[in-house]
PDB file of C-alpha atoms in Angstrom:
ATOM      1  CA  ASP M   1     -71.749 -35.034 189.136  1.00  0.00           C
ATOM      2  CA  ILE M   2     -70.413 -38.418 189.875  1.00  0.00           C
ATOM      3  CA  VAL M   3     -67.828 -38.803 187.215  1.00  0.00           C
ATOM      4  CA  LEU M   4     -67.683 -42.518 186.401  1.00  0.00           C
ATOM      5  CA  THR M   5     -63.667 -43.031 184.091  1.00  0.00           C
ATOM      6  CA  GLN M   6     -63.483 -46.095 182.318  1.00  0.00           C
ATOM      7  CA  SER M   7     -60.111 -47.747 181.120  1.00  0.00           C
ATOM      8  CA  PRO M   8     -58.513 -48.545 178.810  1.00  0.00           C
ATOM      9  CA  ALA M   9     -60.168 -46.247 176.134  1.00  0.00           C
ATOM     10  CA  THR M  10     -59.198 -49.644 173.737  1.00  0.00           C
ATOM     11  CA  LEU M  11     -58.693 -52.849 174.175  1.00  0.00           C
ATOM     12  CA  SER M  12     -56.876 -54.902 171.146  1.00  0.00           C
ATOM     13  CA  VAL M  13     -57.656 -58.576 171.810  1.00  0.00           C
ATOM     14  CA  THR M  14     -58.266 -61.893 169.828  1.00  0.00           C
ATOM     15  CA  PRO M  15     -61.283 -64.064 170.189  1.00  0.00           C
ATOM     16  CA  GLY M  16     -60.865 -66.450 172.600  1.00  0.00           C
ATOM     17  CA  GLU M  17     -59.151 -63.898 175.220  1.00  0.00           C
ATOM     18  CA  SER M  18     -60.689 -63.209 178.897  1.00  0.00           C
ATOM     19  CA  VAL M  19     -61.069 -59.743 179.491  1.00  0.00           C
ATOM     20  CA  SER M  20     -61.508 -57.063 182.585  1.00  0.00           C
ATOM     21  CA  LEU M  21     -62.824 -53.364 181.858  1.00  0.00           C
ATOM     22  CA  SER M  22     -62.526 -51.154 184.821  1.00  0.00           C
ATOM     23  CA  CYS M  23     -64.670 -48.228 185.298  1.00  0.00           C
ATOM     24  CA  ARG M  24     -63.845 -46.044 188.313  1.00  0.00           C
ATOM     25  CA  ALA M  25     -66.335 -43.689 190.249  1.00  0.00           C
ATOM     26  CA  SER M  26     -65.220 -40.145 191.796  1.00  0.00           C
ATOM     27  CA  GLN M  27     -66.973 -41.552 194.822  1.00  0.00           C
ATOM     28  CA  GLY M  28     -68.373 -44.773 196.587  1.00  0.00           C
ATOM     29  CA  ILE M  29     -71.432 -45.599 194.593  1.00  0.00           C
ATOM     30  CA  SER M  30     -72.296 -48.908 196.558  1.00  0.00           C
ATOM     31  CA  THR M  31     -72.808 -51.543 193.620  1.00  0.00           C
ATOM     32  CA  SER M  32     -74.998 -48.551 192.217  1.00  0.00           C
ATOM     33  CA  ILE M  33     -73.555 -49.706 188.225  1.00  0.00           C
ATOM     34  CA  HIS M  34     -74.393 -51.148 185.239  1.00  0.00           C
ATOM     35  CA  TRP M  35     -73.183 -52.467 181.992  1.00  0.00           C
ATOM     36  CA  TYR M  36     -74.446 -51.211 178.748  1.00  0.00           C
ATOM     37  CA  GLN M  37     -72.848 -52.747 175.300  1.00  0.00           C
ATOM     38  CA  GLN M  38     -73.365 -50.957 172.394  1.00  0.00           C
ATOM     39  CA  LYS M  39     -72.676 -52.391 169.081  1.00  0.00           C
ATOM     40  CA  SER M  40     -72.296 -49.833 165.474  1.00  0.00           C
ATOM     41  CA  ASN M  41     -75.372 -48.570 165.279  1.00  0.00           C
ATOM     42  CA  GLU M  42     -77.551 -49.879 167.768  1.00  0.00           C
ATOM     43  CA  SER M  43     -78.451 -48.627 170.500  1.00  0.00           C
ATOM     44  CA  PRO M  44     -77.960 -50.007 174.440  1.00  0.00           C
ATOM     45  CA  ARG M  45     -78.376 -52.987 175.523  1.00  0.00           C
ATOM     46  CA  LEU M  46     -77.875 -53.733 179.404  1.00  0.00           C
ATOM     47  CA  LEU M  47     -75.340 -56.251 180.316  1.00  0.00           C
ATOM     48  CA  ILE M  48     -75.207 -56.153 183.888  1.00  0.00           C
ATOM     49  CA  LYS M  49     -77.330 -54.586 186.715  1.00  0.00           C
ATOM     50  CA  TYR M  50     -75.904 -53.627 189.808  1.00  0.00           C
ATOM     51  CA  ALA M  51     -72.491 -54.305 189.508  1.00  0.00           C
ATOM     52  CA  SER M  52     -72.803 -58.446 189.745  1.00  0.00           C
ATOM     53  CA  GLN M  53     -76.344 -59.390 188.772  1.00  0.00           C
ATOM     54  CA  SER M  54     -77.144 -60.858 185.722  1.00  0.00           C
ATOM     55  CA  ILE M  55     -79.538 -60.448 182.783  1.00  0.00           C
ATOM     56  CA  SER M  56     -81.903 -62.736 181.141  1.00  0.00           C
ATOM     57  CA  GLY M  57     -80.596 -63.245 177.989  1.00  0.00           C
ATOM     58  CA  ILE M  58     -77.145 -61.988 178.282  1.00  0.00           C
ATOM     59  CA  PRO M  59     -74.098 -64.711 177.458  1.00  0.00           C
ATOM     60  CA  SER M  60     -73.320 -66.287 180.887  1.00  0.00           C
ATOM     61  CA  ARG M  61     -69.380 -65.615 179.804  1.00  0.00           C
ATOM     62  CA  PHE M  62     -70.506 -61.597 180.678  1.00  0.00           C
ATOM     63  CA  SER M  63     -69.799 -61.261 184.581  1.00  0.00           C
ATOM     64  CA  GLY M  64     -69.246 -57.582 187.189  1.00  0.00           C
ATOM     65  CA  SER M  65     -67.806 -57.323 190.587  1.00  0.00           C
ATOM     66  CA  GLY M  66     -66.728 -54.378 192.402  1.00  0.00           C
ATOM     67  CA  SER M  67     -68.472 -51.666 195.308  1.00  0.00           C
ATOM     68  CA  GLY M  68     -67.704 -48.424 196.105  1.00  0.00           C
ATOM     69  CA  THR M  69     -65.271 -46.872 193.607  1.00  0.00           C
ATOM     70  CA  ASP M  70     -64.171 -49.886 191.849  1.00  0.00           C
ATOM     71  CA  PHE M  71     -66.022 -51.522 189.316  1.00  0.00           C
ATOM     72  CA  THR M  72     -65.177 -54.702 187.183  1.00  0.00           C
ATOM     73  CA  LEU M  73     -66.960 -55.689 183.861  1.00  0.00           C
ATOM     74  CA  SER M  74     -65.233 -59.471 182.425  1.00  0.00           C
ATOM     75  CA  ILE M  75     -65.262 -61.460 179.480  1.00  0.00           C
ATOM     76  CA  ASN M  76     -64.633 -64.847 179.820  1.00  0.00           C
ATOM     77  CA  ARG M  77     -63.148 -65.981 175.915  1.00  0.00           C
ATOM     78  CA  VAL M  78     -64.349 -63.524 174.006  1.00  0.00           C
ATOM     79  CA  GLU M  79     -66.068 -64.190 171.022  1.00  0.00           C
ATOM     80  CA  SER M  80     -66.598 -62.486 167.951  1.00  0.00           C
ATOM     81  CA  GLU M  81     -70.160 -60.951 168.137  1.00  0.00           C
ATOM     82  CA  ASP M  82     -68.726 -58.979 171.392  1.00  0.00           C
ATOM     83  CA  PHE M  83     -66.490 -56.886 170.183  1.00  0.00           C
ATOM     84  CA  SER M  84     -68.632 -53.328 170.636  1.00  0.00           C
ATOM     85  CA  VAL M  85     -68.386 -50.249 172.814  1.00  0.00           C
ATOM     86  CA  TYR M  86     -68.882 -50.870 176.684  1.00  0.00           C
ATOM     87  CA  TYR M  87     -69.958 -48.069 178.858  1.00  0.00           C
ATOM     88  CA  CYS M  88     -70.741 -48.342 182.444  1.00  0.00           C
ATOM     89  CA  GLN M  89     -73.695 -46.423 184.425  1.00  0.00           C
ATOM     90  CA  GLN M  90     -74.991 -45.331 187.692  1.00  0.00           C
ATOM     91  CA  SER M  91     -78.179 -44.853 189.322  1.00  0.00           C
ATOM     92  CA  TYR M  92     -76.615 -43.832 192.645  1.00  0.00           C
ATOM     93  CA  SER M  93     -77.641 -39.875 192.762  1.00  0.00           C
ATOM     94  CA  LEU M  94     -78.687 -37.550 190.324  1.00  0.00           C
ATOM     95  CA  PRO M  95     -77.966 -37.061 187.395  1.00  0.00           C
ATOM     96  CA  ARG M  96     -77.623 -40.321 186.219  1.00  0.00           C
ATOM     97  CA  THR M  97     -73.818 -40.308 184.379  1.00  0.00           C
ATOM     98  CA  PHE M  98     -72.041 -43.028 181.995  1.00  0.00           C
ATOM     99  CA  GLY M  99     -68.792 -43.383 181.276  1.00  0.00           C
ATOM    100  CA  ALA M 100     -67.042 -42.485 178.442  1.00  0.00           C
ATOM    101  CA  GLY M 101     -66.574 -45.900 177.532  1.00  0.00           C
ATOM    102  CA  THR M 102     -64.417 -48.842 176.546  1.00  0.00           C
ATOM    103  CA  LYS M 103     -64.453 -50.108 172.968  1.00  0.00           C
ATOM    104  CA  LEU M 104     -63.115 -53.777 172.579  1.00  0.00           C
ATOM    105  CA  GLU M 105     -61.728 -53.880 169.439  1.00  0.00           C
ATOM    106  CA  LEU M 106     -59.669 -57.034 167.244  1.00  0.00           C
ATOM    107  CA  LYS M 107     -55.649 -56.947 167.377  1.00  0.00           C
TER     108      LYS M 107
ATOM    109  CA  GLU P   1     -92.424 -57.705 173.851  1.00  0.00           C
ATOM    110  CA  VAL P   2     -90.997 -54.579 175.452  1.00  0.00           C
ATOM    111  CA  LYS P   3     -91.347 -51.905 172.303  1.00  0.00           C
ATOM    112  CA  LEU P   4     -90.338 -48.498 171.997  1.00  0.00           C
ATOM    113  CA  LEU P   5     -89.945 -46.219 169.428  1.00  0.00           C
ATOM    114  CA  GLU P   6     -89.022 -42.959 168.347  1.00  0.00           C
ATOM    115  CA  SER P   7     -89.813 -40.263 165.822  1.00  0.00           C
ATOM    116  CA  GLY P   8     -89.995 -36.478 165.032  1.00  0.00           C
ATOM    117  CA  GLY P   9     -86.213 -36.242 164.805  1.00  0.00           C
ATOM    118  CA  GLY P  10     -84.163 -34.681 162.069  1.00  0.00           C
ATOM    119  CA  LEU P  11     -82.824 -30.738 160.809  1.00  0.00           C
ATOM    120  CA  VAL P  12     -83.715 -27.852 163.278  1.00  0.00           C
ATOM    121  CA  GLN P  13     -82.031 -24.492 162.799  1.00  0.00           C
ATOM    122  CA  PRO P  14     -80.279 -22.916 165.817  1.00  0.00           C
ATOM    123  CA  GLY P  15     -82.537 -21.426 168.328  1.00  0.00           C
ATOM    124  CA  GLY P  16     -85.892 -23.603 167.406  1.00  0.00           C
ATOM    125  CA  SER P  17     -87.523 -26.482 168.588  1.00  0.00           C
ATOM    126  CA  MET P  18     -88.662 -29.769 168.368  1.00  0.00           C
ATOM    127  CA  ARG P  19     -90.717 -32.198 169.639  1.00  0.00           C
ATOM    128  CA  LEU P  20     -89.485 -36.373 170.514  1.00  0.00           C
ATOM    129  CA  SER P  21     -91.986 -39.004 170.501  1.00  0.00           C
ATOM    130  CA  CYS P  22     -91.730 -42.487 172.196  1.00  0.00           C
ATOM    131  CA  ALA P  23     -94.773 -45.199 171.480  1.00  0.00           C
ATOM    132  CA  ALA P  24     -94.277 -47.557 173.983  1.00  0.00           C
ATOM    133  CA  SER P  25     -96.137 -51.322 174.258  1.00  0.00           C
ATOM    134  CA  GLY P  26     -95.468 -54.326 175.540  1.00  0.00           C
ATOM    135  CA  PHE P  27     -95.372 -53.668 179.338  1.00  0.00           C
ATOM    136  CA  THR P  28     -97.735 -51.987 181.801  1.00  0.00           C
ATOM    137  CA  PHE P  29     -96.193 -48.617 180.418  1.00  0.00           C
ATOM    138  CA  THR P  30     -97.714 -46.408 183.876  1.00  0.00           C
ATOM    139  CA  ASP P  31     -95.281 -48.780 186.011  1.00  0.00           C
ATOM    140  CA  PHE P  32     -92.542 -47.267 184.798  1.00  0.00           C
ATOM    141  CA  TYR P  33     -90.352 -44.652 184.856  1.00  0.00           C
ATOM    142  CA  MET P  34     -89.363 -43.295 181.343  1.00  0.00           C
ATOM    143  CA  ASN P  35     -85.916 -41.615 180.320  1.00  0.00           C
ATOM    144  CA  TRP P  36     -84.682 -39.270 177.171  1.00  0.00           C
ATOM    145  CA  ILE P  37     -80.810 -40.289 176.138  1.00  0.00           C
ATOM    146  CA  ARG P  38     -78.790 -38.757 173.966  1.00  0.00           C
ATOM    147  CA  GLN P  39     -75.920 -39.195 172.325  1.00  0.00           C
ATOM    148  CA  PRO P  40     -73.481 -37.551 169.837  1.00  0.00           C
ATOM    149  CA  ALA P  41     -71.863 -39.438 167.072  1.00  0.00           C
ATOM    150  CA  GLY P  42     -68.798 -40.914 168.683  1.00  0.00           C
ATOM    151  CA  LYS P  43     -69.456 -40.236 172.344  1.00  0.00           C
ATOM    152  CA  ALA P  44     -71.306 -41.560 175.496  1.00  0.00           C
ATOM    153  CA  PRO P  45     -74.429 -41.210 176.136  1.00  0.00           C
ATOM    154  CA  GLU P  46     -75.623 -38.570 178.549  1.00  0.00           C
ATOM    155  CA  TRP P  47     -79.548 -38.727 180.332  1.00  0.00           C
ATOM    156  CA  LEU P  48     -81.391 -35.799 179.604  1.00  0.00           C
ATOM    157  CA  GLY P  49     -83.800 -36.473 182.429  1.00  0.00           C
ATOM    158  CA  PHE P  50     -87.110 -38.805 183.568  1.00  0.00           C
ATOM    159  CA  ILE P  51     -90.624 -38.778 184.390  1.00  0.00           C
ATOM    160  CA  ARG P  52     -91.902 -40.976 187.339  1.00  0.00           C
ATOM    161  CA  ASN P  53     -94.582 -43.767 187.160  1.00  0.00           C
ATOM    162  CA  LYS P  54     -98.097 -43.389 188.522  1.00  0.00           C
ATOM    163  CA  ALA P  55     -97.087 -44.512 191.994  1.00  0.00           C
ATOM    164  CA  ASN P  56     -94.893 -41.412 192.648  1.00  0.00           C
ATOM    165  CA  GLY P  57     -96.925 -38.752 190.905  1.00  0.00           C
ATOM    166  CA  TYR P  58     -95.933 -38.584 187.449  1.00  0.00           C
ATOM    167  CA  THR P  59     -93.558 -35.720 187.655  1.00  0.00           C
ATOM    168  CA  THR P  60     -90.290 -34.904 186.665  1.00  0.00           C
ATOM    169  CA  GLU P  61     -86.566 -34.733 186.906  1.00  0.00           C
ATOM    170  CA  TYR P  62     -83.485 -33.361 184.804  1.00  0.00           C
ATOM    171  CA  ASN P  63     -80.170 -33.212 184.013  1.00  0.00           C
ATOM    172  CA  PRO P  64     -79.175 -29.316 184.255  1.00  0.00           C
ATOM    173  CA  SER P  65     -77.367 -29.221 181.075  1.00  0.00           C
ATOM    174  CA  VAL P  66     -80.881 -29.594 179.545  1.00  0.00           C
ATOM    175  CA  LYS P  67     -82.921 -28.123 182.742  1.00  0.00           C
ATOM    176  CA  GLY P  68     -85.465 -24.998 181.601  1.00  0.00           C
ATOM    177  CA  ARG P  69     -84.879 -25.510 177.752  1.00  0.00           C
ATOM    178  CA  PHE P  70     -85.886 -29.557 177.555  1.00  0.00           C
ATOM    179  CA  THR P  71     -89.523 -30.660 178.989  1.00  0.00           C
ATOM    180  CA  ILE P  72     -90.308 -34.237 179.258  1.00  0.00           C
ATOM    181  CA  SER P  73     -94.010 -34.956 179.439  1.00  0.00           C
ATOM    182  CA  ARG P  74     -96.539 -37.793 179.219  1.00  0.00           C
ATOM    183  CA  ASP P  75    -100.150 -38.703 177.940  1.00  0.00           C
ATOM    184  CA  ASN P  76    -100.857 -42.693 179.489  1.00  0.00           C
ATOM    185  CA  THR P  77    -103.672 -42.918 177.438  1.00  0.00           C
ATOM    186  CA  GLN P  78    -101.668 -43.437 174.868  1.00  0.00           C
ATOM    187  CA  ASN P  79     -98.197 -44.597 176.229  1.00  0.00           C
ATOM    188  CA  MET P  80     -96.249 -42.534 174.313  1.00  0.00           C
ATOM    189  CA  LEU P  81     -93.425 -40.118 175.753  1.00  0.00           C
ATOM    190  CA  TYR P  82     -92.309 -36.864 174.750  1.00  0.00           C
ATOM    191  CA  LEU P  83     -89.326 -34.444 174.683  1.00  0.00           C
ATOM    192  CA  GLN P  84     -89.944 -30.847 173.789  1.00  0.00           C
ATOM    193  CA  MET P  85     -86.895 -28.954 172.966  1.00  0.00           C
ATOM    194  CA  ASN P  86     -86.684 -25.275 172.844  1.00  0.00           C
ATOM    195  CA  THR P  87     -83.458 -23.180 171.964  1.00  0.00           C
ATOM    196  CA  LEU P  88     -81.638 -25.989 170.285  1.00  0.00           C
ATOM    197  CA  ARG P  89     -78.287 -25.682 169.819  1.00  0.00           C
ATOM    198  CA  ALA P  90     -76.069 -27.318 167.765  1.00  0.00           C
ATOM    199  CA  GLU P  91     -74.649 -29.153 170.617  1.00  0.00           C
ATOM    200  CA  ASP P  92     -77.519 -30.584 171.040  1.00  0.00           C
ATOM    201  CA  THR P  93     -76.724 -32.258 167.253  1.00  0.00           C
ATOM    202  CA  ALA P  94     -77.308 -36.363 168.587  1.00  0.00           C
ATOM    203  CA  THR P  95     -79.118 -39.650 168.448  1.00  0.00           C
ATOM    204  CA  TYR P  96     -82.212 -39.229 170.746  1.00  0.00           C
ATOM    205  CA  TYR P  97     -83.348 -42.281 173.023  1.00  0.00           C
ATOM    206  CA  CYS P  98     -86.300 -43.254 175.024  1.00  0.00           C
ATOM    207  CA  ALA P  99     -85.162 -45.719 177.675  1.00  0.00           C
ATOM    208  CA  ARG P 100     -87.199 -47.140 180.326  1.00  0.00           C
ATOM    209  CA  ARG P 101     -86.573 -48.101 184.138  1.00  0.00           C
ATOM    210  CA  TRP P 102     -88.435 -49.208 187.628  1.00  0.00           C
ATOM    211  CA  THR P 103     -88.204 -46.617 190.080  1.00  0.00           C
ATOM    212  CA  THR P 104     -84.442 -47.157 190.381  1.00  0.00           C
ATOM    213  CA  GLY P 105     -81.855 -49.167 188.672  1.00  0.00           C
ATOM    214  CA  PRO P 106     -80.629 -49.512 184.519  1.00  0.00           C
ATOM    215  CA  PHE P 107     -81.949 -48.516 181.671  1.00  0.00           C
ATOM    216  CA  ASP P 108     -83.618 -52.445 180.971  1.00  0.00           C
ATOM    217  CA  TYR P 109     -84.892 -51.432 176.720  1.00  0.00           C
ATOM    218  CA  TRP P 110     -84.275 -48.738 174.972  1.00  0.00           C
ATOM    219  CA  GLY P 111     -85.811 -47.844 171.476  1.00  0.00           C
ATOM    220  CA  GLN P 112     -83.773 -47.714 167.989  1.00  0.00           C
ATOM    221  CA  GLY P 113     -83.345 -43.990 168.660  1.00  0.00           C
ATOM    222  CA  VAL P 114     -83.762 -41.197 165.913  1.00  0.00           C
ATOM    223  CA  MET P 115     -81.524 -38.515 164.879  1.00  0.00           C
ATOM    224  CA  VAL P 116     -82.036 -34.447 166.011  1.00  0.00           C
ATOM    225  CA  THR P 117     -79.257 -31.591 164.041  1.00  0.00           C
ATOM    226  CA  VAL P 118     -79.290 -28.696 164.880  1.00  0.00           C
ATOM    227  CA  SER P 119     -77.425 -26.767 161.859  1.00  0.00           C
ATOM    228  CA  SER P 120     -78.359 -23.217 159.480  1.00  0.00           C
TER     229      SER P 120
END
């Protein structure tokens, strides 16, 4: 199975800061990585697909980059509604796997 | 509007069985792979398996963690997805989601989830 390691586990920031969340794959997966946001008591929501492709309806402050084994989700100027948990997920091979998540919290 | 609505969760004893349902609407159901994903409280999601679309013969794939105990099926006349869960264990306690995707790529729509608790 492909293991996805997300870091940091928790990120404490103030609104207006820009942040980067990391996801590292245990083997090369090209750009087959997707990012989700999950707010408390809600279902995950797709933010970015295939490492860097934007999703309709998602604010432009969210962007993604990377290929191979190292991937980054960037949030430009965090807003209050962004405080939630972020997961990466790979679609390179079966079984599909998710990272353990990064919790973005208010400092 | 795409909608996925799970039902059928609740409390079940260890060793018991349960069937979850997912009602789909707002898209051409037969075009999509349909997935089941679960998430224990406070933990990351875990993909359980999918059933392919019409073009790919409605075949199934499972996570080895549940293969042999869980079965995914679909009723394309009713736009329904099912998850039959047998020999349930305490560690199967989680919120269960159905989610759709194209032949590859991300899970672009998720249901609201249904809770399953395995306990005596």
